[in-house]
XYZ file of C-alpha atoms in Angstrom:
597
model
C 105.583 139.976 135.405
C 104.848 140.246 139.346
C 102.579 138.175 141.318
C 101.402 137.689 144.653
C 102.412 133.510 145.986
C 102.151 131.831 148.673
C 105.024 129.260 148.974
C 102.845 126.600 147.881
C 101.790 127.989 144.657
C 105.467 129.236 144.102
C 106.794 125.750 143.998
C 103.975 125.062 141.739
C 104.726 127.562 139.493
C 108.555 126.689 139.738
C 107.347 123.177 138.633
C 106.115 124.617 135.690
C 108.820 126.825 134.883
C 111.317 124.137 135.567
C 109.523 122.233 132.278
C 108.377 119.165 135.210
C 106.623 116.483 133.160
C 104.502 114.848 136.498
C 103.860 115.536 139.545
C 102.150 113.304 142.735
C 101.373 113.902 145.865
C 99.046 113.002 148.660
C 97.506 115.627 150.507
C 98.637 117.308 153.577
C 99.280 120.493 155.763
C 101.210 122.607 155.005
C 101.910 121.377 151.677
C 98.385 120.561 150.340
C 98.086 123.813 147.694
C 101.337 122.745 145.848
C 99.928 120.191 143.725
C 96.131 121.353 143.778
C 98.500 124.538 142.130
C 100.495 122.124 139.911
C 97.052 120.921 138.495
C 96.139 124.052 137.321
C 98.885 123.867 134.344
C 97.963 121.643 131.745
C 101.814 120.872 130.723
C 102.208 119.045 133.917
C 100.448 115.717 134.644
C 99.286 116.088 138.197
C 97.946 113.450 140.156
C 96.791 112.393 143.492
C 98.086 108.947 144.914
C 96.477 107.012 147.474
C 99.330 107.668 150.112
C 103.115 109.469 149.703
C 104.831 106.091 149.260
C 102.866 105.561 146.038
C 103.605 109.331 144.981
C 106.722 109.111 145.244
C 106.996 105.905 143.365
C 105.095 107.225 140.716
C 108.061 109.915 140.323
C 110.555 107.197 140.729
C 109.013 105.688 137.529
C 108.708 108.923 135.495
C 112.298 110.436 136.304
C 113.539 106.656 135.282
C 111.395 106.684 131.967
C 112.852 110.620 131.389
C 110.760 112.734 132.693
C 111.399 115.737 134.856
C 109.108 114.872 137.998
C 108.050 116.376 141.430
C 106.572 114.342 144.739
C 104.808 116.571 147.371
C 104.009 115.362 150.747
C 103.860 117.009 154.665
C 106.505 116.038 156.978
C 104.996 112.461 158.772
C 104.513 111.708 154.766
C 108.240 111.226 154.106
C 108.232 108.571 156.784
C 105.663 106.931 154.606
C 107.934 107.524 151.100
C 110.866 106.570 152.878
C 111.733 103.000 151.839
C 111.883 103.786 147.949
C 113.310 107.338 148.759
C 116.574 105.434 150.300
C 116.628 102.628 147.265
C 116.155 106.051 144.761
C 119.309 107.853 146.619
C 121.779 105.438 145.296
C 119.631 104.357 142.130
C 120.085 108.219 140.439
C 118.105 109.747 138.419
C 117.409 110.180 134.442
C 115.043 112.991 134.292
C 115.330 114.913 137.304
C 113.470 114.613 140.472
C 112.218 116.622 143.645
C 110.735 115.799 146.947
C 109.184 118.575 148.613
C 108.828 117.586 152.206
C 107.097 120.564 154.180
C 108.047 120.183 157.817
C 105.494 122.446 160.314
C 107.395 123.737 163.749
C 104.388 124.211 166.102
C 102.667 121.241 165.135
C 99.178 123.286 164.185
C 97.840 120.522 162.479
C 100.105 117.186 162.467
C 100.368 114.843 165.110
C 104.680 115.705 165.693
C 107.097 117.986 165.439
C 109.565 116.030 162.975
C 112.886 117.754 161.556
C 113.150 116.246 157.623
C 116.534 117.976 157.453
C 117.861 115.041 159.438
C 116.043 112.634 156.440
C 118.520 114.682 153.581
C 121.326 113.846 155.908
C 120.264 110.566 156.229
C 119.517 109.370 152.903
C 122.874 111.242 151.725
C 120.696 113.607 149.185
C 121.131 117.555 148.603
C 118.784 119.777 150.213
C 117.633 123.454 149.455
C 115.761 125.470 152.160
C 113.877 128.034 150.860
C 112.833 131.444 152.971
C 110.589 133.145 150.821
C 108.059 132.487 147.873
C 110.712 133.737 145.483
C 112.961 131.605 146.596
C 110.891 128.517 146.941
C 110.054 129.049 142.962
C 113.653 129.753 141.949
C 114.496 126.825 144.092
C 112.823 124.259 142.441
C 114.379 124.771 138.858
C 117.853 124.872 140.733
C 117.207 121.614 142.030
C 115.802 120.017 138.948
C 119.821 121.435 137.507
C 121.271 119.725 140.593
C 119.217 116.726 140.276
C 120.545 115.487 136.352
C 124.015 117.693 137.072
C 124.661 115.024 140.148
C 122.475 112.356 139.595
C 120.146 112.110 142.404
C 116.916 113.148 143.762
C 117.060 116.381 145.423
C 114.808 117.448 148.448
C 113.155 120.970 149.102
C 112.826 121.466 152.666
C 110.051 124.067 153.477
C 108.164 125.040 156.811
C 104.448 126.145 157.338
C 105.326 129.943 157.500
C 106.263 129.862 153.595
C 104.130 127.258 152.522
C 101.602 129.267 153.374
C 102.708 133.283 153.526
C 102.617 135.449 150.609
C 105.499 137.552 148.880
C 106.031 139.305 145.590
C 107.108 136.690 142.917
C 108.632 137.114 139.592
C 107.474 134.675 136.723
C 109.084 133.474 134.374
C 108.665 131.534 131.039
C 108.379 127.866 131.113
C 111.705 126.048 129.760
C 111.499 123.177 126.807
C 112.437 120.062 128.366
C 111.838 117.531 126.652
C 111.924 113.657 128.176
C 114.872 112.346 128.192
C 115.889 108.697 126.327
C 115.136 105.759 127.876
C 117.658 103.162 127.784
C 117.780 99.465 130.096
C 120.812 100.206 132.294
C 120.774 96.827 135.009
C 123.421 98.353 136.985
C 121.441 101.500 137.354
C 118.143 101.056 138.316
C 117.936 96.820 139.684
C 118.770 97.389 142.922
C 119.943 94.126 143.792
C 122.404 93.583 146.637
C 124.994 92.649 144.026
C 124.309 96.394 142.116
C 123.389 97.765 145.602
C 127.153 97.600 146.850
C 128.644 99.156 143.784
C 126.196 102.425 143.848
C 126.682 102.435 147.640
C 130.144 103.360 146.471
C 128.230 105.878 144.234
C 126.400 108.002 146.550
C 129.908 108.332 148.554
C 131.530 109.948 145.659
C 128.462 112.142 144.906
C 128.301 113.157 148.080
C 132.010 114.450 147.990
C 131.195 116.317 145.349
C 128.030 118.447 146.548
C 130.749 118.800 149.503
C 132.463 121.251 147.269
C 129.706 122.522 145.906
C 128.072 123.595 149.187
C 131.260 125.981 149.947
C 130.830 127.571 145.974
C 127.429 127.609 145.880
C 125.581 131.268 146.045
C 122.904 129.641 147.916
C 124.510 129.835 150.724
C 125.643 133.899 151.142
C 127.112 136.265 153.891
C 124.666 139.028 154.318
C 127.092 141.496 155.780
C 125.894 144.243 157.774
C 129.438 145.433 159.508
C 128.421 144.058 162.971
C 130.343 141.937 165.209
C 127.948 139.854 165.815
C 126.748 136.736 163.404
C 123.531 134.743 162.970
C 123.796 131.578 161.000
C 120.291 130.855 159.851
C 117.982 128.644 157.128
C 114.428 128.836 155.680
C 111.718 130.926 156.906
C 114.150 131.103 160.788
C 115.929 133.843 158.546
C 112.676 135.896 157.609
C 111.790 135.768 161.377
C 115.879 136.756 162.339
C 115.802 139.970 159.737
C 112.459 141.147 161.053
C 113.808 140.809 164.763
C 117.335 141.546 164.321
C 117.305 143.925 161.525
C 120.679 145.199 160.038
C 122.289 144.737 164.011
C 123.708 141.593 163.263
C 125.579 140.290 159.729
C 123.962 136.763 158.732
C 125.585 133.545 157.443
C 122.316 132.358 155.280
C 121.942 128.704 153.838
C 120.000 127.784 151.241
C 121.860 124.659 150.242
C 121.891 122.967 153.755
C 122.864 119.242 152.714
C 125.667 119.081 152.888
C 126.563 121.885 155.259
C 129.088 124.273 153.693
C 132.172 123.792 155.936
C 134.519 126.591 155.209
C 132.021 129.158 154.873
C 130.637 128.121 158.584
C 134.646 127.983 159.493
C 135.139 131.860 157.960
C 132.290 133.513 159.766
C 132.270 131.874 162.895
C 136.077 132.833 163.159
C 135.207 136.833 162.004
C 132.872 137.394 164.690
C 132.306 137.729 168.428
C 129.454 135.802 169.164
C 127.718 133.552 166.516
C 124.126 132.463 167.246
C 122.444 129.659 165.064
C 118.516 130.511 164.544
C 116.680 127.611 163.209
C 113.424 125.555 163.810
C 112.999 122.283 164.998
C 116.308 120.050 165.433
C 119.565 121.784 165.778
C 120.838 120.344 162.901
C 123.632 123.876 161.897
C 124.221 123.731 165.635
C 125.210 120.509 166.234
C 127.562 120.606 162.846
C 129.007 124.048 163.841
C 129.965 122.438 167.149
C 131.413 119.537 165.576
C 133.622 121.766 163.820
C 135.005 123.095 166.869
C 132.976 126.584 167.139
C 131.548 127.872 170.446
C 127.990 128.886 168.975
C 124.916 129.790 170.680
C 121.574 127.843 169.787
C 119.212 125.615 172.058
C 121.367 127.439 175.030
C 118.781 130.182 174.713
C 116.159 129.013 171.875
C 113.193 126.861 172.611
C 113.900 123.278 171.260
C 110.024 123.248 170.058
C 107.615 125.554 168.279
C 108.121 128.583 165.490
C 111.184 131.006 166.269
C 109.030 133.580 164.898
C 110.363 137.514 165.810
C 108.710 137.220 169.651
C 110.896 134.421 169.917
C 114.515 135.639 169.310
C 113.540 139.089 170.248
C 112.962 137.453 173.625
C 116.156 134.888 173.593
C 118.577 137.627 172.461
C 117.572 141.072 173.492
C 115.316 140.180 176.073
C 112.405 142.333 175.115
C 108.977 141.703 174.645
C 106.460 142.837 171.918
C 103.912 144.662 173.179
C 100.301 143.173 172.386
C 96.836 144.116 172.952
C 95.043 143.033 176.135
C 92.031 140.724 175.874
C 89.031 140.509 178.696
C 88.989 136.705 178.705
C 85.719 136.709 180.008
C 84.441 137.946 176.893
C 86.425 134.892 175.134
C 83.768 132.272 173.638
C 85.862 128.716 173.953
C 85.045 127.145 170.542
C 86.196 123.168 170.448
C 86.901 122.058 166.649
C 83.510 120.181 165.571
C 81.772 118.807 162.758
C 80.638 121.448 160.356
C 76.803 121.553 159.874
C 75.318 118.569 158.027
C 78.319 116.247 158.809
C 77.406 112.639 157.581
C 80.272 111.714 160.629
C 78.031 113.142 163.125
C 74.820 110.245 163.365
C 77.041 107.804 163.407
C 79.042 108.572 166.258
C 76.139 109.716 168.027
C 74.870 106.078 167.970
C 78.612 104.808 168.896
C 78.639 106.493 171.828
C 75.492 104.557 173.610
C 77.884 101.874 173.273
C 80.734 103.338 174.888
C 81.120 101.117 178.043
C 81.327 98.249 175.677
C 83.757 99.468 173.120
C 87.279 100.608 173.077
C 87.812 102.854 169.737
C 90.740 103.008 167.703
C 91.040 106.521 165.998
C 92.721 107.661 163.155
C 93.925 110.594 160.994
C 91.398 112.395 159.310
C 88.015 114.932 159.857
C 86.797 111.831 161.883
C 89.009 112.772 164.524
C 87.437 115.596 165.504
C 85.386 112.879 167.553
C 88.055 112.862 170.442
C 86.011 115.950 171.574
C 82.462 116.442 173.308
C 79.655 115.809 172.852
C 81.235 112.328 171.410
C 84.036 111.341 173.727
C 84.815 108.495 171.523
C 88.732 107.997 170.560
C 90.695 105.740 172.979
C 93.992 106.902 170.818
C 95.415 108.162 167.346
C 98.078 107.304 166.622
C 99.050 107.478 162.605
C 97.518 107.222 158.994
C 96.384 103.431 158.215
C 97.072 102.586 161.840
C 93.314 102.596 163.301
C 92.977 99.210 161.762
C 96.154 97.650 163.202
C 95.913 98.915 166.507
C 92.747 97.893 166.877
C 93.434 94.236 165.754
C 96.337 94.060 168.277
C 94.770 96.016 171.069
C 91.306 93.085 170.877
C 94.316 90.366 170.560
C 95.242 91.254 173.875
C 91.822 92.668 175.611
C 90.261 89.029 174.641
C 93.162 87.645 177.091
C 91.862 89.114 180.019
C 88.618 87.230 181.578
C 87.451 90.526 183.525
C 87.173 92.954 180.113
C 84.565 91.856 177.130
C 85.334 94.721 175.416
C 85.078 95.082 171.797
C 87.251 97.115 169.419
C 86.044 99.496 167.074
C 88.531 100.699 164.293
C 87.575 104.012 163.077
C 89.239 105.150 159.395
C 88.050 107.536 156.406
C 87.974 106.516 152.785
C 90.737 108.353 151.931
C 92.506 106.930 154.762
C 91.204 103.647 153.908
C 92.908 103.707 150.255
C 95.921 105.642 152.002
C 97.484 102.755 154.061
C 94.029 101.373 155.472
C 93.749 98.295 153.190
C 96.780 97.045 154.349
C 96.252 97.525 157.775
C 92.630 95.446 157.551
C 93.816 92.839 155.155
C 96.234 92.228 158.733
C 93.182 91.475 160.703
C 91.593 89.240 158.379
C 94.824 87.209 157.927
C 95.696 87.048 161.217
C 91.740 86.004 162.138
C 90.676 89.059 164.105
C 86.761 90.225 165.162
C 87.430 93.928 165.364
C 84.971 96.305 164.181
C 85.832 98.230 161.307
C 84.193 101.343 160.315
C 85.459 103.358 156.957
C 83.529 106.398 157.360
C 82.957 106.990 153.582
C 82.240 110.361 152.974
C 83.910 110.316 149.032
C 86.642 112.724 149.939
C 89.154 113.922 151.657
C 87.847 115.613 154.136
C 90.339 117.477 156.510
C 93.019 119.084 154.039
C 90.816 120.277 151.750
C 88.071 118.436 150.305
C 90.856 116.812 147.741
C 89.637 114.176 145.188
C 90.980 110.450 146.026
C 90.017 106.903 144.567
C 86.784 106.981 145.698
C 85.745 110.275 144.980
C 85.332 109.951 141.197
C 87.264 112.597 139.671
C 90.902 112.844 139.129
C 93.170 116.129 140.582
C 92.453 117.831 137.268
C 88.659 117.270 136.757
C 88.677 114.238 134.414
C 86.263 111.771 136.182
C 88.054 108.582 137.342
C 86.950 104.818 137.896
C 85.085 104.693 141.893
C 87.213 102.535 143.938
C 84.764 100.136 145.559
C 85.262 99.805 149.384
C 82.486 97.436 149.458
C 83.709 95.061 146.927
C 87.588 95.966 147.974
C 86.809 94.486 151.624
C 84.931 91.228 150.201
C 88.201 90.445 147.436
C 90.188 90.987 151.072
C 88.300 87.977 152.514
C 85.525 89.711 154.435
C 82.519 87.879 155.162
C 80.166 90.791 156.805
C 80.323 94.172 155.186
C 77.416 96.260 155.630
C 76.889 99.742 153.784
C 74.725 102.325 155.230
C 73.260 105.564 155.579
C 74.920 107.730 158.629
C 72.239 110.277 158.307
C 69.551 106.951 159.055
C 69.720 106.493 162.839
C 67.684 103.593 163.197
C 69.542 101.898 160.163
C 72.901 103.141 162.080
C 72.018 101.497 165.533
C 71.015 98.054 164.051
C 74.062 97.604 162.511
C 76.136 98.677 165.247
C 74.378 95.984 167.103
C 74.585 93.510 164.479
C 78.633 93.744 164.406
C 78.676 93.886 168.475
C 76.652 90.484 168.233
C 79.396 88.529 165.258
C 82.035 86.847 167.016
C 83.965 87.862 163.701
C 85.436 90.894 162.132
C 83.035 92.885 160.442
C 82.983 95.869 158.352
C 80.707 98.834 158.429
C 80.640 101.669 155.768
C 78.690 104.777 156.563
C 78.295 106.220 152.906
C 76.758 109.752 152.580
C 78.928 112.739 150.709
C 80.776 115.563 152.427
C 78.738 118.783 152.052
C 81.702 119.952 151.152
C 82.703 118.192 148.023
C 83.646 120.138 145.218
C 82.050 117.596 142.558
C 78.970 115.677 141.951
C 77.652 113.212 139.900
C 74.466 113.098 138.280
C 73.640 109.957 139.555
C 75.171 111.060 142.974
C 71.698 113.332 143.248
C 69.939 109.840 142.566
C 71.537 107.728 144.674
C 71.648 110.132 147.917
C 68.197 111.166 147.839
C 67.347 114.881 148.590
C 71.326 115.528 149.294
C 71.619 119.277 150.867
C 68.468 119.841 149.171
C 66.513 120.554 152.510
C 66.555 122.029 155.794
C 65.135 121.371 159.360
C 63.300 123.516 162.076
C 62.213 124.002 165.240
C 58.501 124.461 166.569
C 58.799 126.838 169.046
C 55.447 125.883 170.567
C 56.772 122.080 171.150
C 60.189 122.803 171.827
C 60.788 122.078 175.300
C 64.327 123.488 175.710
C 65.197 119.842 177.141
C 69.039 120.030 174.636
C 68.176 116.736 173.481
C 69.005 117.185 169.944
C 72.739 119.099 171.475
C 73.944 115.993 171.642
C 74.391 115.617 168.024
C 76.784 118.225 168.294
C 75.707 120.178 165.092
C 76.785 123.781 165.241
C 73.613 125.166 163.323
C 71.843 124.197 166.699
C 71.182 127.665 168.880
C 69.543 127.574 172.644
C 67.718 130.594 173.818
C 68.875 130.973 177.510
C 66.131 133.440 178.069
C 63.354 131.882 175.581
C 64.768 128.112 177.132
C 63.997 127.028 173.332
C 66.364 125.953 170.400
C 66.080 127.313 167.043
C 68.273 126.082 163.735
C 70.793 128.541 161.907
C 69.100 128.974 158.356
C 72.398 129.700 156.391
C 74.054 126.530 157.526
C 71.468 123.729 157.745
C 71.460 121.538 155.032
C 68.283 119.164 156.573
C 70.678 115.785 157.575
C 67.684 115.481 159.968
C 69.598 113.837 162.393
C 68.672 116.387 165.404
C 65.172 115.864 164.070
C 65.481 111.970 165.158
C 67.161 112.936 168.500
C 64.531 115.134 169.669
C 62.345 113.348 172.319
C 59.229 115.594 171.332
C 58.821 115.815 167.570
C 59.996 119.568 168.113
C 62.219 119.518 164.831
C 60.818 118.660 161.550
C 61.157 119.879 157.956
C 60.994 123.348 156.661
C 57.711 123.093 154.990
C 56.137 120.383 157.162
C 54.147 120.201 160.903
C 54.806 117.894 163.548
């Protein structure tokens, strides 16, 4: 049987085929889909963890106890896992285990441009590189073999183009694995400095080994064409090379890419005229291709940053151009991210930002940050997931230094951000005796990849329903003496308590708690405790509308201005009644469908 994947749900389905026992992951772009996929087959436990570190961990545990065990995660998310990745690299494996670490060239939606190749290399694990959804499916039960045949974790190394493109897949039946014996082995798994120097020794002599099997494997094939000229290419760079370069060039491709296969690099570099090396992000075939004494041609004509997508070489190599369409700019709307429609984000920051001479705001990752745009203005920087916190607390360290600048800090986080690395980063402040002001916008997902279940949330990745972590009662057990809850959508409630914190001398903690329109799942008691949640909408009397934008400033989308009526109106088939326009408006001009001013 045939089917239509994206990368994503081809590892998942390699997962399944591969007879994986767990899977964990937290969610990110590109590699989001691969475990929301994974949860779709009941053989495999699939679970969201609060941040990649604890995913990975999770795996850790299950390979050691037997089981055959994935960990997905975007490329910053690897820096996260990367303490027990290295202690797992020497440790070994008993059932085998995979990190999928999905890397995104162009940054479209990650705050760097990071090349995990260089973390394989580092860690002294195998690597496969996948360029196509078949691939990325066969891939993963070839690594699971790798992983128990040479005791180690092995690492998948996609890129956004086939995490998230399609190609024809075909499926296969899922193998009978079943756990593998546990047994106490101390000079295994305690990684001790005493046991840490002998399996130092360990990884040495596994690595020796995949050395030889680099040069073997079929992974890594000559695609010859009878040309003179050679490409030496990995991943989705050799999808973009064959579409460009067609059947004018023979290719060296590499799907087994740590370690590098030596003689094969040696062989076709020496049988051809001129070699270039395509590949994304670092060059990390370049620089060993060099160091092997070949005169190949990379970052001499490739951009070091962004996709090499079939523009892109056409361009560096033949020096043509693809011939596009031609826009009239003028008729170009420019459309900033925002909010959606109903945002329980959006009141809150509106409030903020009367404050904004007196604060300095730390941001973080998450829907929130959309707020570094207009009509809010309010991020001062970004900086990483769990950091908002931190920053903040040192940033107010030093700001309360300076005798000219009363400044406050306001530390802006998400709940899933919050249970990612966020706890830690407050639990700092209130050791180290800070008075930042710490918002956890609490909107009972995860907002920006996906609307993906987390602790708070209430539902596990595969439906069951799960215990609620309690941010309110989490900060207090921290050592928090003023944590206030509230309603975002509330204005009045939202501008007391802003000035309530701005008056402590003392860290404080404010939760804004309304749902993501969004969310996949409800409660029954959700619909009781949020009172008329989406169940309404808002509009605009045309007769008191003034056409003054007032209510613009909450930045809502759903909000429309007449140029040649001068009046606003609401979009019906995205308003879901948050009423927060209806308490900006100067003139009682917005009120409930149904009601009168």
């Amino acid at each position: 049987m045939r089917k239509l994947l994206t990368g994503n749900e081809a590892i998942a389905r390699g997962a399944y085929e591969a007879g994986v026992h767990f899977a964990s992951a937290y969610p990110g772009t590109p590699s989001t889909e691969i475990l929301e996929n994974v949860g779709l087959y009941d053989e495999i436990i699939a679970e969201w963890a609060p941040n990649e570190k604890v995913a990975l961990e999770t795996v850790i545990g299950a390979s050691i106890a037997g089981g055959r065990a994935l960990a997905a995660m975007k490329h910053v998310g690897v820096n996260v896992a990367a303490d027990p990745l290295f202690t797992f690299a020497y440790t070994g494996v008993n059932g085998g285990a995979v990190l999928i670490s999905a890397d995104e060239p162009g940054m479209h939606s990650s705050q760097n441009e990071q090349d995990n190749r260089n973390y394989a290399k580092f860690a002294k694990i195998p690597m496969l590189e996948p360029s196509s959804s078949q691939e990325a499916k066969d891939m993963v039960k070839i690594a699971f073999e790798l992983s128990e045949r040479f005791d180690t974790i092995v690492m998948i190394r996609l890129t956004t183009r086939v995490c998230h493109s399609k190609s024809m897949v075909t499926l296969e039946d899922r193998l009978t694995v079943q756990p593998k014996k546990y047994e106490k082995n101390f000079n295994k798994y305690v990684a001790v400095p005493a046991i840490g120097r002998q399996l130092r020794h360990k990884v040495e002599d596994r690595l020796n080994k995949l050395k030889i099997f680099t040069d073997e494997t079929n992974l890594n094939m000559v695609v010859d064409n009878n040309q003179s000229k050679g490409v030496i290419v990995s991943g989705m760079a050799y999808q973009f090379a064959q579409e460009a370069l067609g059947d004018t060039v023979n290719y060296l491709k590499l799907g087994f890419t740590h370690p590098l296969p030596k003689e094969k690099i040696d062989d076709f570099c020496q049988q051809h005229e001129t070699v270039y090396v395509i590949e994304e992000n670092d060059p990390y075939i370049e620089s060993f291709a060099k160091e092997l004494g070949h005169k190949v041609i990379g970052r001499d004509v490739f951009p070091y940053t962004g996709e090499l997508t079939p523009d892109v070489i056409r361009r560096a190599i033949l020096s043509q151009n693809i011939e596009s369409l031609t826009v009239n700019e003028d008729k170009v709307v420019n459309r900033p991210p925002t909010f959606c429609s109903g945002c329980p984000h959006r009141g809150f920051f509106y409030e903020l930002g009367k404050k904004r001479k007196k604060i300095i705001v730390a941001g973080d990752i998450g829907c929130y940050s959309l707020a570094v745009g207009q009509p809010y203005d309010m991020m001062d920087w970004l900086i990483c997931m769990g950091a908002a916190y931190s920053t903040g607390h040192g940033a107010q360290t030093i700001t309360d230094l300076k005798k000219d600048d009363d400044r406050r800090l306001v530390s802006v986080m998400g709940d899933s951000t919050f249970f990612h690395t966020g706890i830690n980063s407050l639990l700092n402040t209130v050791y180290n005796g800070g008075k930042t002001i710490n918002i956890i916008l609490d909107n009972r997902i995860t907002g920006m990849t996906g609307q993906q279940d987390n602790p708070g949330s209430g539902y596990k990745l595969q439906g069951d329903s799960a215990q609620i972590g309690d941010i309110k009662a989490i900060c207090k057990a921290l050592g928090i003496k003023h944590v206030k809850k509230i309603n975002p959508n509330d204005l009045d409630e939202v501008k007391a308590t802003i000035n309530w914190a701005l008056e402590l001398d003392e860290m404080s903690v404010i939760i804004t708690n309304w749902p993501c329109v969004l969310k996949k799942r409800y409660k029954e008691e959700d619909f009781e405790t949020y009172k008329d949640m989406w169940q309404t909408q808002d509009t605009v009397l045309q007769d008191t509308c003034t056409g003054c934008k007032a209510c613009l400033r909450s930045g809502c989308p759903s909000l429309v201005f007449d140029k040649e009526k001068g009046k606003m109106s609401i979009d019906k088939t995205t308003c879901v009644g948050c009423d927060v326009c209806l308490q900006i408006c100067p003139f009682d001009a917005i009120v409930k469908v149904g009601e009168t001013a």
